[in-house]
Amino acid sequence: MSARPFPLGVAPFGRAPVPAAPQPTAPTLSEAFDSRPLAGAAPGFVLAALPPGLVLWAQDRLSRAEFGAPFLPGMGRDLLRLDLTRPADVLAALEDGLQGRALAAVVGEIHGAAAALSFTASRRLALRAEAAGLPCWLIRHAAPPEPSAARMRWRLTPLPSLPHPDDPQAPGDPRWLAELFRARGRPPSTWVARHDRAADRLDFSAPPGDRELAEPRRAPGRRLA
């Protein structure tokens, strides 16, 4: 990860220390939510966060019907796609994928508040991902952020892409407003995430106009000394 306008741990204007940029490729369970219906930001962000290598991508029926299936030739990733029916089938496929040695990551798309995705089920996925040393992503469509054992939980909003370096009228690198609203061992923070397609990595920087670089939220009425 890159894009630190200030040295690690140093904040502008003498403010509190800046949290380090998040690591979306961490080998654990992460969840991604769209900030508004049909925005499509969460799948794009997850796709950009994936490491090189073969990725298992599983969808339940409602996710596939409402958001479409990944178009393999245009994804820029080596995907093993599974078209499944129920959320329980997606969870089982992810658990099986985390036990193999041929995959670089696993991704599941689940629509709605699925009964199969209990806190216990999410904890089992998190522990298996960490034991396998692989990133595991759940893309939650049309679902509230219910209790989960996911180590990082993201809320994504699409932003205008940067201009293309060779054609200012063409879209360049995609960007998202990425709210990390829950993370183990770090405070909530908000970032602008950009997929540097040339380097194939996600870069994080402060939102425009935010003088406190991705500063953690504070309770109302409290001020930093």
XYZ file of N, CA and C in Angstrom:
675
model
N 0.828 -1.188 0.000
C 0.000 0.000 0.000
C 0.867 1.244 0.000
N 0.389 2.290 -0.614
C 1.161 3.510 -0.691
C 0.260 4.687 -0.391
N 0.621 5.829 -0.968
C -0.173 7.052 -0.860
C -0.286 7.528 0.567
N 0.844 7.832 1.200
C 0.841 8.489 2.499
C 1.359 9.902 2.314
N 0.501 10.902 2.250
C 0.974 12.265 2.055
C 1.865 12.742 3.200
N 1.770 12.119 4.361
C 2.596 12.482 5.504
C 3.300 11.229 5.999
N 4.445 11.368 6.647
C 5.123 10.182 7.183
C 4.213 9.405 8.121
N 4.441 8.102 8.161
C 3.614 7.224 8.982
C 3.623 7.695 10.429
N 2.407 7.868 10.999
C 2.273 8.264 12.381
C 2.357 9.741 12.629
N 2.522 10.547 11.568
C 2.623 11.996 11.718
C 1.404 12.642 11.097
N 0.752 13.543 11.816
C -0.446 14.204 11.330
C -0.128 15.656 11.009
N -0.857 16.255 10.035
C -0.644 17.663 9.729
C -1.173 18.554 10.838
N -0.610 19.768 10.909
C -1.110 20.817 11.799
C -1.054 20.406 13.268
N -0.152 19.481 13.616
C 0.029 19.104 15.008
C -1.111 18.312 15.594
N -1.922 17.679 14.767
C -3.061 16.929 15.288
C -2.634 15.528 15.720
N -3.614 14.733 16.059
C -3.342 13.394 16.590
C -2.665 12.533 15.536
N -1.970 11.465 15.930
C -1.316 10.588 14.967
C -2.291 10.045 13.940
N -1.795 9.904 12.723
C -2.614 9.430 11.611
C -2.613 7.910 11.595
N -3.770 7.263 11.487
C -3.772 5.806 11.380
C -3.102 5.362 10.096
N -2.380 4.261 10.161
C -1.742 3.720 8.966
C -2.802 3.306 7.960
N -2.423 3.332 6.685
C -3.351 2.911 5.641
C -3.773 1.468 5.871
N -5.042 1.147 5.661
C -5.506 -0.231 5.884
C -4.894 -1.201 4.889
N -4.956 -2.462 5.227
C -4.395 -3.526 4.393
C -5.518 -4.446 3.926
N -6.197 -4.111 2.812
C -7.330 -4.941 2.380
C -6.941 -6.323 1.882
N -5.645 -6.568 1.672
C -5.210 -7.903 1.258
C -4.870 -8.784 2.457
N -5.178 -8.309 3.674
C -4.851 -9.091 4.864
C -5.537 -10.454 4.809
N -4.857 -11.501 5.271
C -5.429 -12.854 5.238
C -6.436 -13.061 6.357
N -7.623 -12.563 6.143
C -8.685 -12.688 7.135
C -10.021 -12.448 6.443
N -11.101 -12.426 7.210
C -12.426 -12.168 6.653
C -12.708 -10.670 6.662
N -13.124 -10.144 5.513
C -13.542 -8.752 5.377
C -14.912 -8.724 4.713
N -15.676 -7.664 4.998
C -16.997 -7.489 4.386
C -17.049 -6.150 3.670
N -17.791 -6.102 2.578
C -17.947 -4.880 1.793
C -19.427 -4.640 1.541
N -19.882 -3.404 1.829
C -21.267 -2.989 1.632
C -21.283 -1.785 0.704
N -22.277 -1.723 -0.180
C -22.507 -0.513 -0.962
C -23.227 0.512 -0.092
N -22.869 1.777 -0.260
C -23.509 2.831 0.526
C -24.927 3.119 0.054
N -25.246 2.752 -1.185
C -26.602 2.947 -1.690
C -26.929 1.809 -2.655
N -28.227 1.519 -2.852
C -28.607 0.370 -3.678
C -28.091 0.485 -5.101
N -27.644 -0.631 -5.626
C -27.221 -0.769 -7.028
C -26.047 0.132 -7.389
N -25.284 0.585 -6.405
C -24.131 1.440 -6.709
C -23.019 0.647 -7.397
N -22.865 -0.604 -7.033
C -21.841 -1.432 -7.662
C -20.428 -1.122 -7.214
N -20.281 -0.332 -6.143
C -18.938 0.042 -5.701
C -18.239 -1.103 -4.972
N -18.993 -1.872 -4.193
C -18.371 -2.917 -3.377
C -17.672 -3.981 -4.227
N -18.311 -4.552 -5.271
C -17.583 -5.545 -6.071
C -16.335 -4.975 -6.734
N -16.401 -3.723 -7.214
C -15.229 -3.133 -7.843
C -14.085 -2.950 -6.871
N -14.394 -2.496 -5.672
C -13.369 -2.312 -4.642
C -12.737 -3.656 -4.273
N -13.566 -4.676 -4.068
C -13.040 -5.989 -3.711
C -12.164 -6.535 -4.828
N -12.602 -6.379 -6.062
C -11.815 -6.861 -7.197
C -10.439 -6.198 -7.215
N -10.403 -4.893 -6.936
C -9.125 -4.179 -6.931
C -8.245 -4.603 -5.759
N -8.849 -5.076 -4.679
C -8.096 -5.446 -3.480
C -7.516 -6.857 -3.543
N -7.899 -7.640 -4.541
C -7.481 -9.037 -4.574
C -6.012 -9.177 -4.944
N -5.326 -10.133 -4.356
C -3.930 -10.392 -4.730
C -3.855 -11.143 -6.056
N -2.687 -11.197 -6.681
C -2.537 -11.996 -7.911
C -2.788 -13.472 -7.628
N -3.242 -14.168 -8.652
C -3.484 -15.597 -8.514
C -4.941 -15.945 -8.736
N -5.232 -17.232 -8.670
C -6.577 -17.747 -8.903
C -7.484 -17.416 -7.722
N -8.657 -16.843 -8.019
C -9.604 -16.421 -6.992
C -10.926 -17.156 -7.187
N -11.424 -17.746 -6.118
C -12.763 -18.353 -6.133
C -13.792 -17.246 -5.904
N -14.768 -17.122 -6.847
C -15.794 -16.076 -6.764
C -17.157 -16.758 -6.822
N -17.871 -16.762 -5.697
C -19.150 -17.475 -5.609
C -20.283 -16.479 -5.394
N -21.411 -16.706 -6.063
C -22.595 -15.850 -5.936
C -23.817 -16.693 -5.624
N -24.719 -16.129 -4.800
C -26.019 -16.776 -4.670
C -26.942 -16.289 -5.807
N -28.092 -16.902 -5.905
C -28.973 -16.650 -7.054
C -29.450 -15.205 -7.110
N -29.847 -14.626 -5.969
C -30.374 -13.268 -5.973
C -29.290 -12.240 -6.305
N -28.092 -12.449 -5.842
C -27.000 -11.545 -6.207
C -26.751 -11.578 -7.700
N -26.766 -12.762 -8.255
C -26.513 -12.910 -9.697
C -27.643 -12.287 -10.510
N -28.900 -12.460 -10.047
C -30.037 -11.927 -10.786
C -30.081 -10.408 -10.748
N -29.709 -9.815 -9.609
C -29.831 -8.365 -9.459
C -28.600 -7.606 -9.921
N -27.425 -8.192 -9.746
C -26.189 -7.466 -10.045
C -25.406 -8.061 -11.202
N -25.820 -9.194 -11.700
C -25.107 -9.814 -12.812
C -23.912 -10.626 -12.337
N -23.429 -11.455 -13.246
C -22.273 -12.300 -12.949
C -21.009 -11.634 -13.475
N -19.872 -11.898 -12.853
C -18.614 -11.337 -13.359
C -18.366 -11.759 -14.803
N -17.959 -10.793 -15.622
C -17.616 -11.073 -17.024
C -16.143 -11.445 -17.054
N -15.871 -12.723 -17.134
C -14.523 -13.216 -16.904
C -13.466 -12.588 -17.815
N -13.717 -12.424 -19.138
C -12.654 -11.847 -19.976
C -12.296 -10.411 -19.616
N -13.210 -9.675 -18.978
C -12.938 -8.269 -18.691
C -12.607 -7.977 -17.249
N -12.406 -8.996 -16.414
C -12.205 -8.771 -14.995
C -10.768 -8.423 -14.632
N -9.828 -8.797 -15.474
C -8.433 -8.537 -15.153
C -7.899 -9.433 -14.048
N -8.638 -10.469 -13.704
C -8.234 -11.423 -12.669
C -8.516 -12.834 -13.163
N -7.804 -13.773 -12.593
C -8.024 -15.179 -12.897
C -9.064 -15.696 -11.909
N -10.328 -15.796 -12.369
C -11.428 -16.146 -11.477
C -11.952 -17.550 -11.766
N -12.255 -18.250 -10.697
C -12.999 -19.505 -10.767
C -14.390 -19.190 -10.259
N -15.366 -19.081 -11.183
C -16.696 -18.588 -10.821
C -17.624 -19.737 -10.486
N -18.378 -19.561 -9.396
C -19.382 -20.547 -8.992
C -20.745 -19.872 -8.953
N -21.691 -20.370 -9.748
C -23.067 -19.873 -9.739
C -23.892 -20.792 -8.835
N -24.195 -20.323 -7.646
C -24.871 -21.140 -6.653
C -26.281 -20.609 -6.401
N -27.023 -21.281 -5.548
C -28.426 -20.926 -5.325
C -28.632 -20.182 -4.017
N -28.195 -20.747 -2.921
C -28.508 -20.205 -1.594
C -27.282 -19.589 -0.936
N -27.484 -18.648 -0.017
C -26.344 -18.142 0.751
C -25.571 -19.252 1.459
N -26.289 -20.268 1.954
C -25.598 -21.372 2.623
C -24.638 -22.073 1.675
N -25.014 -22.178 0.397
C -24.128 -22.800 -0.588
C -22.863 -21.962 -0.792
N -23.027 -20.631 -0.808
C -21.875 -19.742 -0.968
C -20.916 -19.901 0.211
N -21.447 -19.914 1.425
C -20.604 -20.050 2.603
C -19.862 -21.382 2.597
N -20.537 -22.446 2.207
C -19.884 -23.752 2.153
C -18.770 -23.760 1.113
N -19.006 -23.108 -0.032
C -17.979 -23.050 -1.076
C -16.756 -22.265 -0.608
N -16.986 -21.180 0.139
C -15.856 -20.404 0.646
C -15.041 -21.216 1.649
N -15.737 -21.920 2.523
C -15.014 -22.745 3.500
C -14.199 -23.824 2.799
N -14.774 -24.447 1.778
C -14.026 -25.462 1.027
C -12.816 -24.835 0.332
N -13.021 -23.636 -0.260
C -11.918 -22.978 -0.949
C -10.774 -22.624 -0.025
N -11.095 -22.274 1.196
C -10.041 -21.903 2.148
C -9.230 -23.104 2.619
N -9.695 -24.293 2.333
C -8.955 -25.490 2.725
C -8.027 -25.978 1.620
N -8.133 -25.382 0.422
C -7.277 -25.795 -0.685
C -5.967 -25.033 -0.708
N -5.100 -25.397 -1.651
C -3.794 -24.764 -1.785
C -3.623 -24.053 -3.114
N -4.641 -24.111 -3.979
C -4.485 -23.553 -5.323
C -4.993 -22.131 -5.442
N -5.639 -21.582 -4.403
C -6.288 -20.281 -4.500
C -5.478 -19.190 -3.807
N -5.632 -17.957 -4.338
C -4.997 -16.787 -3.720
C -5.970 -16.033 -2.828
N -7.287 -16.235 -3.026
C -8.313 -15.564 -2.231
C -9.658 -16.196 -2.559
N -10.651 -15.943 -1.718
C -12.018 -16.376 -1.988
C -12.953 -15.195 -1.766
N -14.004 -15.116 -2.604
C -14.972 -14.023 -2.543
C -16.369 -14.619 -2.653
N -17.275 -14.138 -1.817
C -18.666 -14.573 -1.894
C -19.599 -13.383 -1.933
N -20.609 -13.436 -2.806
C -21.657 -12.413 -2.870
C -22.936 -13.003 -2.299
N -23.488 -12.323 -1.295
C -24.701 -12.794 -0.629
C -25.712 -11.662 -0.602
N -26.943 -11.973 -0.976
C -27.999 -10.964 -1.063
C -28.904 -11.043 0.162
N -29.129 -9.889 0.785
C -30.089 -9.817 1.876
C -29.538 -10.311 3.202
N -30.402 -10.236 4.204
C -30.044 -10.676 5.553
C -30.249 -12.184 5.644
N -29.228 -12.924 5.271
C -29.337 -14.381 5.178
C -29.230 -15.020 6.555
N -30.163 -15.913 6.856
C -30.128 -16.610 8.147
C -28.887 -17.479 8.278
N -28.389 -17.985 7.151
C -27.211 -18.853 7.190
C -25.964 -18.105 7.625
N -25.947 -16.782 7.410
C -24.768 -15.998 7.751
C -24.911 -15.463 9.179
N -24.827 -16.355 10.122
C -24.891 -15.986 11.533
C -23.514 -15.501 11.993
N -23.466 -14.980 13.209
C -22.172 -14.578 13.766
C -21.233 -15.786 13.839
N -21.788 -16.925 14.208
C -20.963 -18.136 14.295
C -20.389 -18.510 12.942
N -21.209 -18.405 11.878
C -20.722 -18.730 10.531
C -19.623 -17.769 10.098
N -19.794 -16.473 10.405
C -18.768 -15.514 10.018
C -17.480 -15.746 10.817
N -17.604 -16.114 12.070
C -16.413 -16.394 12.877
C -15.666 -17.603 12.334
N -16.419 -18.601 11.912
C -15.776 -19.784 11.338
C -15.003 -19.415 10.071
N -15.595 -18.558 9.234
C -14.892 -18.111 8.031
C -13.636 -17.321 8.384
N -13.748 -16.429 9.358
C -12.591 -15.623 9.744
C -11.444 -16.504 10.232
N -11.754 -17.488 11.069
C -10.712 -18.354 11.605
C -10.093 -19.215 10.511
N -10.900 -19.677 9.575
C -10.358 -20.507 8.499
C -9.492 -19.678 7.549
N -9.908 -18.438 7.280
C -9.101 -17.576 6.420
C -7.747 -17.304 7.060
N -7.746 -17.027 8.354
C -6.495 -16.734 9.041
C -5.614 -17.976 9.129
N -6.216 -19.145 9.332
C -5.427 -20.374 9.369
C -4.829 -20.695 8.005
N -5.578 -20.375 6.937
C -5.104 -20.648 5.582
C -4.165 -19.568 5.071
N -4.182 -18.380 5.709
C -3.362 -17.275 5.229
C -3.881 -16.681 3.940
N -5.221 -16.670 3.771
C -5.831 -16.174 2.535
C -6.859 -15.093 2.845
N -6.971 -14.082 1.993
C -8.074 -13.129 2.133
C -9.404 -13.783 1.786
N -10.409 -13.500 2.592
C -11.772 -13.961 2.336
C -12.683 -12.748 2.390
N -13.405 -12.504 1.314
C -14.285 -11.331 1.225
C -15.736 -11.780 1.119
N -16.607 -11.085 1.854
C -18.044 -11.218 1.678
C -18.582 -9.893 1.160
N -19.225 -9.902 0.000
C -19.902 -8.725 -0.550
C -21.367 -8.853 -0.182
N -21.859 -7.919 0.629
C -23.207 -7.992 1.169
C -24.114 -7.042 0.383
N -25.018 -7.611 -0.401
C -25.965 -6.818 -1.194
C -27.266 -6.641 -0.430
N -27.780 -5.417 -0.415
C -29.098 -5.133 0.176
C -29.226 -5.723 1.571
N -28.195 -5.514 2.372
C -28.187 -6.085 3.723
C -27.669 -5.055 4.704
N -28.250 -4.996 5.898
C -27.704 -4.119 6.939
C -26.446 -4.747 7.531
N -25.572 -3.947 8.130
C -24.367 -4.501 8.765
C -24.687 -5.162 10.097
N -25.202 -6.374 10.022
C -25.549 -7.120 11.228
C -24.284 -7.557 11.959
N -24.397 -8.027 13.214
C -23.215 -8.498 13.938
C -22.434 -9.536 13.137
N -21.128 -9.375 13.106
C -20.275 -10.229 12.297
C -18.902 -10.304 12.932
N -18.215 -11.406 12.682
C -16.839 -11.572 13.146
C -15.828 -11.085 12.121
N -16.279 -10.458 11.034
C -15.350 -9.935 10.036
C -14.377 -8.961 10.687
N -13.112 -9.076 10.354
C -12.073 -8.238 10.977
C -12.072 -6.821 10.412
N -12.495 -6.671 9.144
C -12.637 -5.345 8.538
C -13.987 -5.283 7.830
N -14.698 -4.159 8.034
C -16.004 -3.984 7.419
C -16.007 -2.620 6.727
N -16.279 -2.643 5.420
C -16.169 -1.464 4.583
C -17.537 -1.040 4.055
N -17.738 0.279 3.946
C -18.894 0.838 3.247
C -18.354 1.687 2.091
N -18.760 1.342 0.851
C -18.143 1.910 -0.340
C -19.103 2.801 -1.111
N -18.598 3.944 -1.572
C -19.337 4.874 -2.419
C -18.493 5.159 -3.653
N -19.058 5.069 -4.860
C -18.252 5.357 -6.054
C -17.932 6.845 -6.159
N -16.729 7.143 -6.614
C -16.288 8.507 -6.900
C -15.925 8.614 -8.382
N -15.930 9.829 -8.940
C -15.487 9.981 -10.336
C -14.061 9.469 -10.500
N -13.827 8.773 -11.590
C -12.481 8.267 -11.843
C -11.542 9.416 -12.180
N -10.259 9.167 -12.033
C -9.259 10.148 -12.435
C -9.185 10.225 -13.954
N -8.723 11.342 -14.515
C -8.555 11.417 -15.976
C -7.531 10.389 -16.452
N -7.764 9.875 -17.633
C -6.812 8.939 -18.219
C -5.536 9.693 -18.580
N -4.357 9.143 -18.272
C -3.121 9.891 -18.547
C -2.878 10.171 -20.025
N -3.440 9.345 -20.907
C -3.226 9.541 -22.339
C -4.400 10.208 -23.042
N -5.535 10.313 -22.351
C -6.720 10.924 -22.947
C -7.562 11.528 -21.838
N -7.484 12.856 -21.614
C -8.227 13.478 -20.516
C -9.734 13.292 -20.597
N -10.258 12.952 -21.783
C -11.690 12.735 -21.928
C -12.116 11.316 -21.582
N -11.164 10.445 -21.337
C -11.468 9.040 -21.048
C -11.307 8.779 -19.549
N -12.047 7.814 -19.012
C -11.904 7.498 -17.582
C -10.556 6.855 -17.293
N -9.978 7.238 -16.177
C -8.716 6.654 -15.747
C -8.915 5.689 -14.594
N -8.036 5.750 -13.616
C -8.112 4.821 -12.489
C -9.403 5.027 -11.697
N -10.111 3.955 -11.350
C -11.342 4.086 -10.550
C -11.038 4.456 -9.111
N -12.016 5.131 -8.485
C -11.847 5.578 -7.102
C -13.136 5.317 -6.323
N -12.968 5.208 -5.007
C -14.102 5.007 -4.111
C -13.880 5.825 -2.838
N -14.972 6.259 -2.238
C -14.924 6.742 -0.863
C -15.117 5.507 0.004
N -14.081 5.148 0.736
C -14.050 3.885 1.474
C -14.094 4.163 2.964
N -15.224 3.832 3.578
C -15.387 4.014 5.018
C -15.125 2.686 5.717
N -14.056 2.635 6.452
C -13.748 1.465 7.262
C -14.456 1.660 8.605
N -15.704 1.180 8.682
C -16.514 1.508 9.856
C -16.301 0.538 11.013
N -15.618 -0.549 10.767
C -15.233 -1.448 11.860
C -13.972 -2.182 11.459
N -13.011 -2.216 12.376
C -11.775 -2.944 12.128
C -11.171 -3.366 13.456
N -10.695 -4.582 13.495
C -10.081 -5.070 14.719
C -8.738 -4.380 14.940
N -8.576 -3.775 16.110
C -7.300 -3.203 16.472
C -7.021 -1.832 15.896
N -8.020 -1.175 15.289
C -7.806 0.160 14.750
C -9.127 0.915 14.782
N -9.068 2.252 14.833
C -10.301 3.042 14.907
C -10.970 3.137 13.539
N -12.269 3.432 13.493
C -12.929 3.701 12.210
C -12.272 4.893 11.519
N -12.264 4.866 10.201
C -11.660 5.946 9.428
C -12.250 5.940 8.027
N -12.059 7.037 7.317
C -12.586 7.180 5.953
C -11.455 7.591 5.028
N -11.428 6.985 3.851
C -10.341 7.188 2.904
C -10.892 7.360 1.486
N -10.072 7.930 0.626
C -10.287 7.819 -0.812
C -9.370 6.698 -1.298
N -9.966 5.664 -1.873
C -9.201 4.533 -2.395
C -9.140 4.636 -3.912
N -7.961 4.433 -4.450
C -7.773 4.472 -5.909
C -7.090 3.188 -6.350
N -7.629 2.593 -7.408
C -6.988 1.413 -7.974
C -5.966 1.865 -8.999
N -4.711 1.813 -8.624
C -3.619 2.110 -9.553
C -3.479 0.901 -10.461
N -4.088 0.996 -11.638
C -4.137 -0.171 -12.505
C -2.775 -0.519 -13.084
N -1.922 0.480 -13.268
C -0.590 0.193 -13.798
C 0.219 -0.650 -12.822
N 0.117 -0.323 -11.541
C 0.828 -1.084 -10.515
C -0.025 -2.200 -9.923
N -1.311 -2.221 -10.262
C -2.261 -3.198 -9.744
C -2.257 -3.215 -8.219
N -2.611 -2.060 -7.628
C -2.670 -1.964 -6.185
C -3.701 -0.911 -5.807
N -4.152 -0.982 -4.565
C -5.034 0.036 -3.998
C -4.204 1.045 -3.224
N -4.383 2.319 -3.546
C -3.737 3.395 -2.811
C -4.793 4.132 -1.995
N -4.420 4.532 -0.784
C -5.345 5.224 0.110
C -4.815 6.616 0.432
N -5.724 7.601 0.414
C -5.370 8.970 0.790
C -6.547 9.598 1.506
N -6.332 10.796 2.048
C -7.384 11.471 2.794
C -8.471 11.966 1.852
N -9.730 11.987 2.298
C -10.790 12.580 1.482
C -10.501 14.047 1.209
N -10.897 14.567 0.053
C -10.665 15.981 -0.260
C -11.258 16.887 0.806
N -10.474 17.877 1.223
C -10.954 18.824 2.214
C -10.861 18.341 3.634
N -10.431 17.092 3.847
C -10.313 16.567 5.200
C -8.930 16.918 5.718
N -8.840 17.923 6.586
C -7.545 18.379 7.069
C -6.954 17.421 8.097
N -7.773 16.521 8.609
C -7.285 15.538 9.566
C -7.281 14.186 8.877
N -6.201 13.883 8.264
C -6.059 12.752 7.355
C -6.695 11.480 7.910
N -7.897 11.151 7.391
C -8.594 9.929 7.802
C -8.607 9.784 9.321
N -8.868 10.897 10.011
C -8.808 10.876 11.472
C -9.947 10.039 12.045
N -9.702 9.280 13.093
C -10.773 8.497 13.707
C -11.901 9.390 14.186
N -13.123 8.836 14.182
C -14.271 9.566 14.689
C -14.136 9.796 16.191
N -14.654 10.916 16.668
C -14.658 11.209 18.099
C -16.088 11.404 18.570
N -16.311 11.092 19.796
C -17.644 11.277 20.358
C -17.967 12.761 20.396
N -19.237 13.148 20.158
C -19.618 14.559 20.201
C -19.223 15.201 21.524
N -18.707 16.435 21.432
C -18.376 17.187 22.627
C -16.982 16.945 23.143
N -16.265 15.971 22.555
C -14.898 15.700 22.997
C -13.929 16.346 22.031
N -12.862 16.881 22.552
C -11.853 17.538 21.734
C -10.480 17.000 22.091
N -9.640 16.978 21.073
C -8.280 16.554 21.325
C -7.494 17.705 21.951
N -6.604 17.386 22.851
C -5.777 18.415 23.469
C -4.761 18.957 22.471
